C-alpha positions as protocol buffer text, in pm:
chain_id: "A"
residue {
  index: 1
  type: MET
  ca { x: 2002 y: 1164 z: 1525 }
}
residue {
  index: 2
  type: ASP
  ca { x: 1770 y: 1463 z: 1568 }
}
residue {
  index: 3
  type: LYS
  ca { x: 1653 y: 1537 z: 1922 }
}
residue {
  index: 4
  type: ASN
  ca { x: 1293 y: 1536 z: 2048 }
}
residue {
  index: 5
  type: ILE
  ca { x: 1174 y: 1414 z: 1709 }
}
residue {
  index: 6
  type: LEU
  ca { x: 809 y: 1369 z: 1807 }
}
residue {
  index: 7
  type: GLY
  ca { x: 776 y: 1681 z: 2020 }
}
residue {
  index: 8
  type: THR
  ca { x: 642 y: 1470 z: 2309 }
}
residue {
  index: 9
  type: GLN
  ca { x: 772 y: 1224 z: 2566 }
}
residue {
  index: 10
  type: ILE
  ca { x: 429 y: 1093 z: 2667 }
}
residue {
  index: 11
  type: VAL
  ca { x: 369 y: 729 z: 2576 }
}
residue {
  index: 12
  type: THR
  ca { x: -8 y: 689 z: 2532 }
}
residue {
  index: 13
  type: GLN
  ca { x: -29 y: 320 z: 2446 }
}
residue {
  index: 14
  type: ILE
  ca { x: 153 y: -12 z: 2452 }
}
residue {
  index: 15
  type: GLY
  ca { x: 53 y: -256 z: 2177 }
}
residue {
  index: 16
  type: ILE
  ca { x: 81 y: -629 z: 2245 }
}
residue {
  index: 17
  type: ILE
  ca { x: 51 y: -897 z: 1976 }
}
residue {
  index: 18
  type: VAL
  ca { x: -143 y: -1206 z: 2087 }
}
residue {
  index: 19
  type: ASN
  ca { x: -256 y: -1539 z: 1943 }
}
residue {
  index: 20
  type: ASP
  ca { x: -587 y: -1551 z: 2132 }
}
residue {
  index: 21
  type: ILE
  ca { x: -746 y: -1215 z: 2210 }
}
residue {
  index: 22
  type: GLU
  ca { x: -1033 y: -1375 z: 2406 }
}
residue {
  index: 23
  type: LYS
  ca { x: -795 y: -1551 z: 2644 }
}
residue {
  index: 24
  type: VAL
  ca { x: -555 y: -1259 z: 2691 }
}
residue {
  index: 25
  type: SER
  ca { x: -840 y: -1007 z: 2733 }
}
residue {
  index: 26
  type: GLN
  ca { x: -980 y: -1224 z: 3011 }
}
residue {
  index: 27
  type: SER
  ca { x: -638 y: -1248 z: 3173 }
}
residue {
  index: 28
  type: TYR
  ca { x: -605 y: -868 z: 3178 }
}
residue {
  index: 29
  type: ALA
  ca { x: -961 y: -834 z: 3310 }
}
residue {
  index: 30
  type: ASN
  ca { x: -881 y: -1074 z: 3594 }
}
residue {
  index: 31
  type: PHE
  ca { x: -546 y: -905 z: 3662 }
}
residue {
  index: 32
  type: PHE
  ca { x: -700 y: -556 z: 3689 }
}
residue {
  index: 33
  type: GLY
  ca { x: -1035 y: -668 z: 3835 }
}
residue {
  index: 34
  type: ILE
  ca { x: -1229 y: -513 z: 3547 }
}
residue {
  index: 35
  type: GLU
  ca { x: -1487 y: -628 z: 3295 }
}
residue {
  index: 36
  type: LYS
  ca { x: -1336 y: -811 z: 2997 }
}
residue {
  index: 37
  type: PRO
  ca { x: -1306 y: -565 z: 2707 }
}
residue {
  index: 38
  type: GLU
  ca { x: -1493 y: -654 z: 2390 }
}
residue {
  index: 39
  type: TRP
  ca { x: -1276 y: -698 z: 2083 }
}
residue {
  index: 40
  type: PHE
  ca { x: -1358 y: -575 z: 1733 }
}
residue {
  index: 41
  type: TRP
  ca { x: -1210 y: -609 z: 1384 }
}
residue {
  index: 42
  type: THR
  ca { x: -1010 y: -326 z: 1229 }
}
residue {
  index: 43
  type: ASP
  ca { x: -1172 y: -173 z: 922 }
}
residue {
  index: 44
  type: THR
  ca { x: -1145 y: -331 z: 578 }
}
residue {
  index: 45
  type: VAL
  ca { x: -885 y: -192 z: 337 }
}
residue {
  index: 46
  type: ASP
  ca { x: -1141 y: 20 z: 149 }
}
residue {
  index: 47
  type: VAL
  ca { x: -1205 y: 216 z: 472 }
}
residue {
  index: 48
  type: ALA
  ca { x: -868 y: 183 z: 649 }
}
residue {
  index: 49
  type: GLN
  ca { x: -656 y: 236 z: 333 }
}
residue {
  index: 50
  type: THR
  ca { x: -402 y: 3 z: 494 }
}
residue {
  index: 51
  type: GLU
  ca { x: -53 y: -4 z: 344 }
}
residue {
  index: 52
  type: PHE
  ca { x: 220 y: -247 z: 450 }
}
residue {
  index: 53
  type: ASN
  ca { x: 574 y: -197 z: 314 }
}
residue {
  index: 54
  type: GLY
  ca { x: 438 y: 50 z: 59 }
}
residue {
  index: 55
  type: GLU
  ca { x: 171 y: -184 z: -82 }
}
residue {
  index: 56
  type: SER
  ca { x: -204 y: -188 z: -24 }
}
residue {
  index: 57
  type: SER
  ca { x: -293 y: -462 z: 225 }
}
residue {
  index: 58
  type: ILE
  ca { x: -619 y: -637 z: 310 }
}
residue {
  index: 59
  type: ALA
  ca { x: -473 y: -735 z: 650 }
}
residue {
  index: 60
  type: ARG
  ca { x: -700 y: -691 z: 950 }
}
residue {
  index: 61
  type: SER
  ca { x: -669 y: -753 z: 1322 }
}
residue {
  index: 62
  type: LYS
  ca { x: -891 y: -808 z: 1619 }
}
residue {
  index: 63
  type: LEU
  ca { x: -834 y: -527 z: 1870 }
}
residue {
  index: 64
  type: ALA
  ca { x: -921 y: -490 z: 2236 }
}
residue {
  index: 65
  type: PHE
  ca { x: -834 y: -192 z: 2454 }
}
residue {
  index: 66
  type: ILE
  ca { x: -769 y: -185 z: 2828 }
}
residue {
  index: 67
  type: ASP
  ca { x: -767 y: 148 z: 3008 }
}
residue {
  index: 68
  type: GLY
  ca { x: -457 y: 150 z: 3224 }
}
residue {
  index: 69
  type: GLY
  ca { x: -509 y: 501 z: 3360 }
}
residue {
  index: 70
  type: GLN
  ca { x: -244 y: 715 z: 3192 }
}
residue {
  index: 71
  type: LEU
  ca { x: -156 y: 435 z: 2951 }
}
residue {
  index: 72
  type: GLN
  ca { x: -378 y: 232 z: 2720 }
}
residue {
  index: 73
  type: ILE
  ca { x: -300 y: -133 z: 2654 }
}
residue {
  index: 74
  type: GLU
  ca { x: -393 y: -248 z: 2304 }
}
residue {
  index: 75
  type: LEU
  ca { x: -424 y: -620 z: 2238 }
}
residue {
  index: 76
  type: ILE
  ca { x: -383 y: -717 z: 1872 }
}
residue {
  index: 77
  type: GLU
  ca { x: -466 y: -1056 z: 1717 }
}
residue {
  index: 78
  type: PRO
  ca { x: -371 y: -1040 z: 1349 }
}
residue {
  index: 79
  type: ASP
  ca { x: -536 y: -1226 z: 1063 }
}
residue {
  index: 80
  type: HIS
  ca { x: -311 y: -1422 z: 824 }
}
residue {
  index: 81
  type: ASN
  ca { x: -262 y: -1148 z: 563 }
}
residue {
  index: 82
  type: PRO
  ca { x: 73 y: -963 z: 539 }
}
residue {
  index: 83
  type: SER
  ca { x: 104 y: -689 z: 802 }
}
residue {
  index: 84
  type: THR
  ca { x: 346 y: -569 z: 1067 }
}
residue {
  index: 85
  type: TRP
  ca { x: 125 y: -752 z: 1320 }
}
residue {
  index: 86
  type: ARG
  ca { x: 144 y: -1089 z: 1135 }
}
residue {
  index: 87
  type: GLU
  ca { x: 516 y: -1049 z: 1066 }
}
residue {
  index: 88
  type: PHE
  ca { x: 583 y: -982 z: 1435 }
}
residue {
  index: 89
  type: LEU
  ca { x: 379 y: -1282 z: 1550 }
}
residue {
  index: 90
  type: ASP
  ca { x: 543 y: -1515 z: 1295 }
}
residue {
  index: 91
  type: GLU
  ca { x: 899 y: -1397 z: 1367 }
}
residue {
  index: 92
  type: LYS
  ca { x: 898 y: -1314 z: 1739 }
}
residue {
  index: 93
  type: GLY
  ca { x: 581 y: -1466 z: 1882 }
}
residue {
  index: 94
  type: GLU
  ca { x: 352 y: -1292 z: 2127 }
}
residue {
  index: 95
  type: GLY
  ca { x: 470 y: -981 z: 2305 }
}
residue {
  index: 96
  type: VAL
  ca { x: 513 y: -604 z: 2299 }
}
residue {
  index: 97
  type: HIS
  ca { x: 490 y: -480 z: 1940 }
}
residue {
  index: 98
  type: HIS
  ca { x: 492 y: -101 z: 1981 }
}
residue {
  index: 99
  type: ILE
  ca { x: 470 y: 203 z: 2200 }
}
residue {
  index: 100
  type: ALA
  ca { x: 244 y: 478 z: 2072 }
}
residue {
  index: 101
  type: PHE
  ca { x: 256 y: 856 z: 2087 }
}
residue {
  index: 102
  type: GLY
  ca { x: -16 y: 1106 z: 2005 }
}
residue {
  index: 103
  type: ILE
  ca { x: 123 y: 1352 z: 1752 }
}
residue {
  index: 104
  type: LYS
  ca { x: 23 y: 1633 z: 1517 }
}
residue {
  index: 105
  type: GLY
  ca { x: 153 y: 1657 z: 1159 }
}
residue {
  index: 106
  type: MET
  ca { x: 164 y: 1291 z: 1054 }
}
residue {
  index: 107
  type: LYS
  ca { x: 331 y: 1347 z: 716 }
}
residue {
  index: 108
  type: GLU
  ca { x: 609 y: 1563 z: 865 }
}
residue {
  index: 109
  type: LYS
  ca { x: 672 y: 1320 z: 1153 }
}
residue {
  index: 110
  type: ILE
  ca { x: 697 y: 1025 z: 912 }
}
residue {
  index: 111
  type: GLU
  ca { x: 948 y: 1217 z: 698 }
}
residue {
  index: 112
  type: LEU
  ca { x: 1151 y: 1318 z: 1005 }
}
residue {
  index: 113
  type: LEU
  ca { x: 1164 y: 960 z: 1137 }
}
residue {
  index: 114
  type: ASN
  ca { x: 1255 y: 830 z: 789 }
}
residue {
  index: 115
  type: ARG
  ca { x: 1549 y: 1072 z: 783 }
}
residue {
  index: 116
  type: ASN
  ca { x: 1655 y: 935 z: 1123 }
}
residue {
  index: 117
  type: ARG
  ca { x: 1673 y: 572 z: 1000 }
}
residue {
  index: 118
  type: MET
  ca { x: 1326 y: 483 z: 1132 }
}
residue {
  index: 119
  type: PRO
  ca { x: 1132 y: 404 z: 813 }
}
residue {
  index: 120
  type: LEU
  ca { x: 757 y: 369 z: 771 }
}
residue {
  index: 121
  type: ILE
  ca { x: 637 y: 6 z: 786 }
}
residue {
  index: 122
  type: GLN
  ca { x: 258 y: 30 z: 788 }
}
residue {
  index: 123
  type: LYS
  ca { x: -4 y: 303 z: 794 }
}
residue {
  index: 124
  type: GLY
  ca { x: -377 y: 337 z: 781 }
}
residue {
  index: 125
  type: GLU
  ca { x: -688 y: 525 z: 885 }
}
residue {
  index: 126
  type: TYR
  ca { x: -931 y: 466 z: 1170 }
}
residue {
  index: 127
  type: THR
  ca { x: -1251 y: 643 z: 1266 }
}
residue {
  index: 128
  type: GLY
  ca { x: -1134 y: 985 z: 1382 }
}
residue {
  index: 129
  type: GLY
  ca { x: -770 y: 967 z: 1274 }
}
residue {
  index: 130
  type: ARG
  ca { x: -475 y: 782 z: 1131 }
}
residue {
  index: 131
  type: TYR
  ca { x: -181 y: 569 z: 1245 }
}
residue {
  index: 132
  type: ALA
  ca { x: 169 y: 488 z: 1125 }
}
residue {
  index: 133
  type: TYR
  ca { x: 412 y: 223 z: 1247 }
}
residue {
  index: 134
  type: MET
  ca { x: 777 y: 321 z: 1220 }
}
residue {
  index: 135
  type: ASP
  ca { x: 1066 y: 74 z: 1226 }
}
residue {
  index: 136
  type: SER
  ca { x: 1254 y: 212 z: 1524 }
}
residue {
  index: 137
  type: PHE
  ca { x: 1361 y: -135 z: 1640 }
}
residue {
  index: 138
  type: ASP
  ca { x: 1735 y: -101 z: 1564 }
}
residue {
  index: 139
  type: GLU
  ca { x: 1758 y: 221 z: 1766 }
}
residue {
  index: 140
  type: LEU
  ca { x: 1489 y: 177 z: 2035 }
}
residue {
  index: 141
  type: LYS
  ca { x: 1430 y: -204 z: 2045 }
}
residue {
  index: 142
  type: VAL
  ca { x: 1056 y: -151 z: 1992 }
}
residue {
  index: 143
  type: LEU
  ca { x: 843 y: -13 z: 1709 }
}
residue {
  index: 144
  type: ILE
  ca { x: 690 y: 334 z: 1740 }
}
residue {
  index: 145
  type: GLU
  ca { x: 329 y: 398 z: 1647 }
}
residue {
  index: 146
  type: LEU
  ca { x: 224 y: 751 z: 1560 }
}
residue {
  index: 147
  type: LEU
  ca { x: -141 y: 832 z: 1634 }
}
residue {
  index: 148
  type: GLU
  ca { x: -298 y: 1148 z: 1495 }
}
residue {
  index: 149
  type: ASN
  ca { x: -656 y: 1223 z: 1590 }
}
residue {
  index: 150
  type: ASP
  ca { x: -865 y: 1469 z: 1393 }
}
residue {
  index: 151
  type: ASN
  ca { x: -1004 y: 1656 z: 1694 }
}
């Protein structure tokens, strides 16, 4: 395996799959003594250009973000359409889905991870950037999310 594939060791986010984003958001708010974060839907496929296992996907999720200081916690409640989020919930239940890293050069990083037996599972766009989930589970026991912001 190549070394220092991403060019960073800084984990920026932990993504957690949940069944009930309202309930879990409130639990985190209580735990941290903060206001409950508002959730929102991910963009529709025409905006997000979501692809799951190489195919266009209409899958969406409710997302809520909790600022954990150096680390952001992302809560994800998937809809019932095929996605890495739905697959995880159906197969493993609720829990940690991914750790995320901010990167530059999305296409090159995807190719590098593919060559290191960590293939692309799902990718898409969001306002201000793009994401990609890589199947690093066999090697790292968690998925990796690549986040590339435009600014």
